[in-house]
PDB file of C-alpha atoms in Angstrom:
ATOM      1  CA  GLN K 269       0.000   0.000   0.000  1.00  0.00           C
ATOM      2  CA  LEU K 270       1.476   3.300  -1.092  1.00  0.00           C
ATOM      3  CA  GLN K 271       1.833   5.908   1.637  1.00  0.00           C
ATOM      4  CA  LEU K 272       2.678   9.559   1.078  1.00  0.00           C
ATOM      5  CA  VAL K 273       4.097  12.030   3.569  1.00  0.00           C
ATOM      6  CA  GLU K 274       4.432  15.728   2.816  1.00  0.00           C
ATOM      7  CA  SER K 275       6.921  18.001   4.531  1.00  0.00           C
ATOM      8  CA  GLY K 276       8.462  21.421   4.128  1.00  0.00           C
ATOM      9  CA  GLY K 277       5.512  23.633   4.934  1.00  0.00           C
ATOM     10  CA  ALA K 278       6.222  26.718   7.009  1.00  0.00           C
ATOM     11  CA  LEU K 279       5.443  30.361   7.697  1.00  0.00           C
ATOM     12  CA  VAL K 280       7.131  32.528   5.071  1.00  0.00           C
ATOM     13  CA  GLN K 281       7.019  36.185   4.081  1.00  0.00           C
ATOM     14  CA  PRO K 282       5.635  37.313   0.718  1.00  0.00           C
ATOM     15  CA  GLY K 283       8.260  36.925  -1.957  1.00  0.00           C
ATOM     16  CA  GLY K 284       9.906  34.067  -0.112  1.00  0.00           C
ATOM     17  CA  SER K 285      10.497  30.484  -1.160  1.00  0.00           C
ATOM     18  CA  LEU K 286       9.764  27.018   0.135  1.00  0.00           C
ATOM     19  CA  ARG K 287      10.395  23.523  -1.117  1.00  0.00           C
ATOM     20  CA  LEU K 288       7.789  20.914  -0.323  1.00  0.00           C
ATOM     21  CA  SER K 289       8.625  17.228  -0.377  1.00  0.00           C
ATOM     22  CA  CYS K 290       6.348  14.268  -0.904  1.00  0.00           C
ATOM     23  CA  ALA K 291       8.055  11.097   0.277  1.00  0.00           C
ATOM     24  CA  ALA K 292       6.572   7.743  -0.637  1.00  0.00           C
ATOM     25  CA  SER K 293       6.824   4.411   1.130  1.00  0.00           C
ATOM     26  CA  GLY K 294       5.300   1.004   0.641  1.00  0.00           C
ATOM     27  CA  SER K 295       5.897   1.046  -3.101  1.00  0.00           C
ATOM     28  CA  THR K 296       8.185   2.554  -5.674  1.00  0.00           C
ATOM     29  CA  LEU K 297       6.930   5.745  -7.303  1.00  0.00           C
ATOM     30  CA  ASP K 298       8.259   4.714 -10.721  1.00  0.00           C
ATOM     31  CA  TYR K 299       4.812   3.867 -12.074  1.00  0.00           C
ATOM     32  CA  TYR K 300       2.876   6.639 -10.375  1.00  0.00           C
ATOM     33  CA  SER K 301       1.948  10.057 -11.593  1.00  0.00           C
ATOM     34  CA  ILE K 302       1.934  12.631  -8.812  1.00  0.00           C
ATOM     35  CA  GLY K 303      -0.134  15.719  -8.222  1.00  0.00           C
ATOM     36  CA  TRP K 304       0.177  18.589  -5.783  1.00  0.00           C
ATOM     37  CA  PHE K 305      -3.056  20.141  -4.531  1.00  0.00           C
ATOM     38  CA  ARG K 306      -3.871  22.831  -2.023  1.00  0.00           C
ATOM     39  CA  GLN K 307      -6.843  23.761   0.077  1.00  0.00           C
ATOM     40  CA  ALA K 308      -7.349  27.143   1.683  1.00  0.00           C
ATOM     41  CA  PRO K 309      -9.879  27.653   4.510  1.00  0.00           C
ATOM     42  CA  GLY K 310     -13.411  27.710   3.170  1.00  0.00           C
ATOM     43  CA  LYS K 311     -12.329  26.756  -0.336  1.00  0.00           C
ATOM     44  CA  GLU K 312     -12.311  23.599  -2.380  1.00  0.00           C
ATOM     45  CA  ARG K 313      -9.151  21.611  -2.923  1.00  0.00           C
ATOM     46  CA  GLU K 314      -7.513  22.726  -6.147  1.00  0.00           C
ATOM     47  CA  GLY K 315      -4.803  21.349  -8.371  1.00  0.00           C
ATOM     48  CA  VAL K 316      -1.464  23.137  -8.297  1.00  0.00           C
ATOM     49  CA  SER K 317       0.815  20.969 -10.405  1.00  0.00           C
ATOM     50  CA  CYS K 318       1.304  17.416 -11.552  1.00  0.00           C
ATOM     51  CA  ILE K 319       4.036  15.302 -13.066  1.00  0.00           C
ATOM     52  CA  SER K 320       3.664  12.110 -15.042  1.00  0.00           C
ATOM     53  CA  SER K 321       5.299   8.855 -14.017  1.00  0.00           C
ATOM     54  CA  SER K 322       8.051   9.346 -16.603  1.00  0.00           C
ATOM     55  CA  GLY K 323       8.542  12.983 -15.654  1.00  0.00           C
ATOM     56  CA  TRP K 324       8.058  14.046 -19.264  1.00  0.00           C
ATOM     57  CA  SER K 325       4.621  15.609 -18.816  1.00  0.00           C
ATOM     58  CA  ILE K 326       4.148  18.435 -16.340  1.00  0.00           C
ATOM     59  CA  ASN K 327       1.185  20.717 -15.738  1.00  0.00           C
ATOM     60  CA  TYR K 328       0.788  23.856 -13.666  1.00  0.00           C
ATOM     61  CA  ALA K 329      -2.218  25.849 -12.597  1.00  0.00           C
ATOM     62  CA  ASP K 330      -2.230  29.307 -14.164  1.00  0.00           C
ATOM     63  CA  SER K 331      -1.953  30.866 -10.724  1.00  0.00           C
ATOM     64  CA  VAL K 332       1.462  29.303 -10.092  1.00  0.00           C
ATOM     65  CA  LYS K 333       3.038  29.176 -13.559  1.00  0.00           C
ATOM     66  CA  GLY K 334       6.484  30.721 -13.550  1.00  0.00           C
ATOM     67  CA  ARG K 335       6.720  30.575  -9.765  1.00  0.00           C
ATOM     68  CA  PHE K 336       6.398  26.881  -8.859  1.00  0.00           C
ATOM     69  CA  THR K 337       8.415  23.960 -10.179  1.00  0.00           C
ATOM     70  CA  ILE K 338       7.551  20.297  -9.728  1.00  0.00           C
ATOM     71  CA  SER K 339      10.201  17.600  -9.968  1.00  0.00           C
ATOM     72  CA  ARG K 340      10.705  14.000  -9.012  1.00  0.00           C
ATOM     73  CA  ASP K 341      13.607  11.883  -7.861  1.00  0.00           C
ATOM     74  CA  ASN K 342      12.573   8.277  -8.267  1.00  0.00           C
ATOM     75  CA  ALA K 343      15.807   7.080  -6.690  1.00  0.00           C
ATOM     76  CA  LYS K 344      14.703   8.824  -3.496  1.00  0.00           C
ATOM     77  CA  ASN K 345      11.044   7.949  -4.033  1.00  0.00           C
ATOM     78  CA  THR K 346      10.246  11.619  -3.581  1.00  0.00           C
ATOM     79  CA  VAL K 347       8.495  14.385  -5.484  1.00  0.00           C
ATOM     80  CA  TYR K 348       9.220  18.034  -4.841  1.00  0.00           C
ATOM     81  CA  LEU K 349       7.394  21.310  -5.286  1.00  0.00           C
ATOM     82  CA  GLN K 350       9.696  24.324  -5.359  1.00  0.00           C
ATOM     83  CA  MET K 351       7.682  27.443  -4.627  1.00  0.00           C
ATOM     84  CA  ASN K 352       9.194  30.851  -5.313  1.00  0.00           C
ATOM     85  CA  SER K 353       7.820  34.394  -5.163  1.00  0.00           C
ATOM     86  CA  LEU K 354       5.168  33.284  -2.716  1.00  0.00           C
ATOM     87  CA  LYS K 355       2.040  35.383  -2.368  1.00  0.00           C
ATOM     88  CA  PHE K 356      -0.564  35.759   0.381  1.00  0.00           C
ATOM     89  CA  GLU K 357      -2.997  33.784  -1.755  1.00  0.00           C
ATOM     90  CA  ASP K 358      -0.681  30.759  -1.759  1.00  0.00           C
ATOM     91  CA  THR K 359      -1.573  30.177   1.883  1.00  0.00           C
ATOM     92  CA  ALA K 360      -3.154  26.730   2.172  1.00  0.00           C
ATOM     93  CA  VAL K 361      -2.642  23.157   3.227  1.00  0.00           C
ATOM     94  CA  TYR K 362      -0.701  21.455   0.456  1.00  0.00           C
ATOM     95  CA  TYR K 363      -1.297  17.813  -0.371  1.00  0.00           C
ATOM     96  CA  CYS K 364       0.445  15.393  -2.673  1.00  0.00           C
ATOM     97  CA  ALA K 365      -1.467  12.611  -4.347  1.00  0.00           C
ATOM     98  CA  ALA K 366      -0.583   9.600  -6.482  1.00  0.00           C
ATOM     99  CA  VAL K 367      -2.210   7.501  -9.164  1.00  0.00           C
ATOM    100  CA  ARG K 368      -0.727   4.430 -10.829  1.00  0.00           C
ATOM    101  CA  ALA K 369      -0.961   5.777 -14.349  1.00  0.00           C
ATOM    102  CA  ALA K 370       1.284   7.116 -17.078  1.00  0.00           C
ATOM    103  CA  TYR K 371      -0.326  10.531 -17.098  1.00  0.00           C
ATOM    104  CA  CYS K 372      -1.325  12.856 -14.303  1.00  0.00           C
ATOM    105  CA  SER K 373      -4.637  14.557 -13.697  1.00  0.00           C
ATOM    106  CA  ASP K 374      -5.571  18.067 -12.658  1.00  0.00           C
ATOM    107  CA  TYR K 375      -8.531  16.764 -10.657  1.00  0.00           C
ATOM    108  CA  VAL K 376      -8.920  15.435  -7.131  1.00  0.00           C
ATOM    109  CA  SER K 377     -10.914  12.479  -8.449  1.00  0.00           C
ATOM    110  CA  GLY K 378      -7.977  11.387 -10.573  1.00  0.00           C
ATOM    111  CA  TYR K 379      -5.901  10.181  -7.613  1.00  0.00           C
ATOM    112  CA  ASP K 380      -6.065   7.156  -5.350  1.00  0.00           C
ATOM    113  CA  TYR K 381      -3.529   7.929  -2.651  1.00  0.00           C
ATOM    114  CA  TRP K 382      -3.170  11.088  -0.569  1.00  0.00           C
ATOM    115  CA  GLY K 383      -0.816  12.440   2.031  1.00  0.00           C
ATOM    116  CA  GLN K 384      -1.916  14.173   5.222  1.00  0.00           C
ATOM    117  CA  GLY K 385      -0.932  17.648   4.042  1.00  0.00           C
ATOM    118  CA  THR K 386       1.534  20.324   5.100  1.00  0.00           C
ATOM    119  CA  GLN K 387       0.636  23.906   6.022  1.00  0.00           C
ATOM    120  CA  VAL K 388       2.045  26.789   4.022  1.00  0.00           C
ATOM    121  CA  THR K 389       1.355  30.236   5.415  1.00  0.00           C
ATOM    122  CA  VAL K 390       2.442  33.370   3.584  1.00  0.00           C
ATOM    123  CA  SER K 391       2.291  36.334   5.899  1.00  0.00           C
ATOM    124  CA  SER K 392       4.226  39.471   6.732  1.00  0.00           C
TER     125      SER K 392
END
């Protein structure tokens, strides 16, 4: 059974950077596409970025394009989300999710496994 654990969330000032990690256990990530989602208080969970199992296909939400970068290190069984130029509106709980498929999805329903989330707070 695949298990995912996010880490790296923190309180950061606007304009700052964070790198989130999504570490997997119980199975190799080689055959899984991974998505990053976030959920702010009172809002629905939304897709931020995703990366296919091969790493060749990557998607970003318009709100984070040019600021966030997703990557994966299959040798470490970990997926990363580098977040730069953070804004107040990036404040949310960030989740990683996995699906055993060649291509990733932008939708919550497209994933079978979820981590517990890590809090990112952008505040001055």
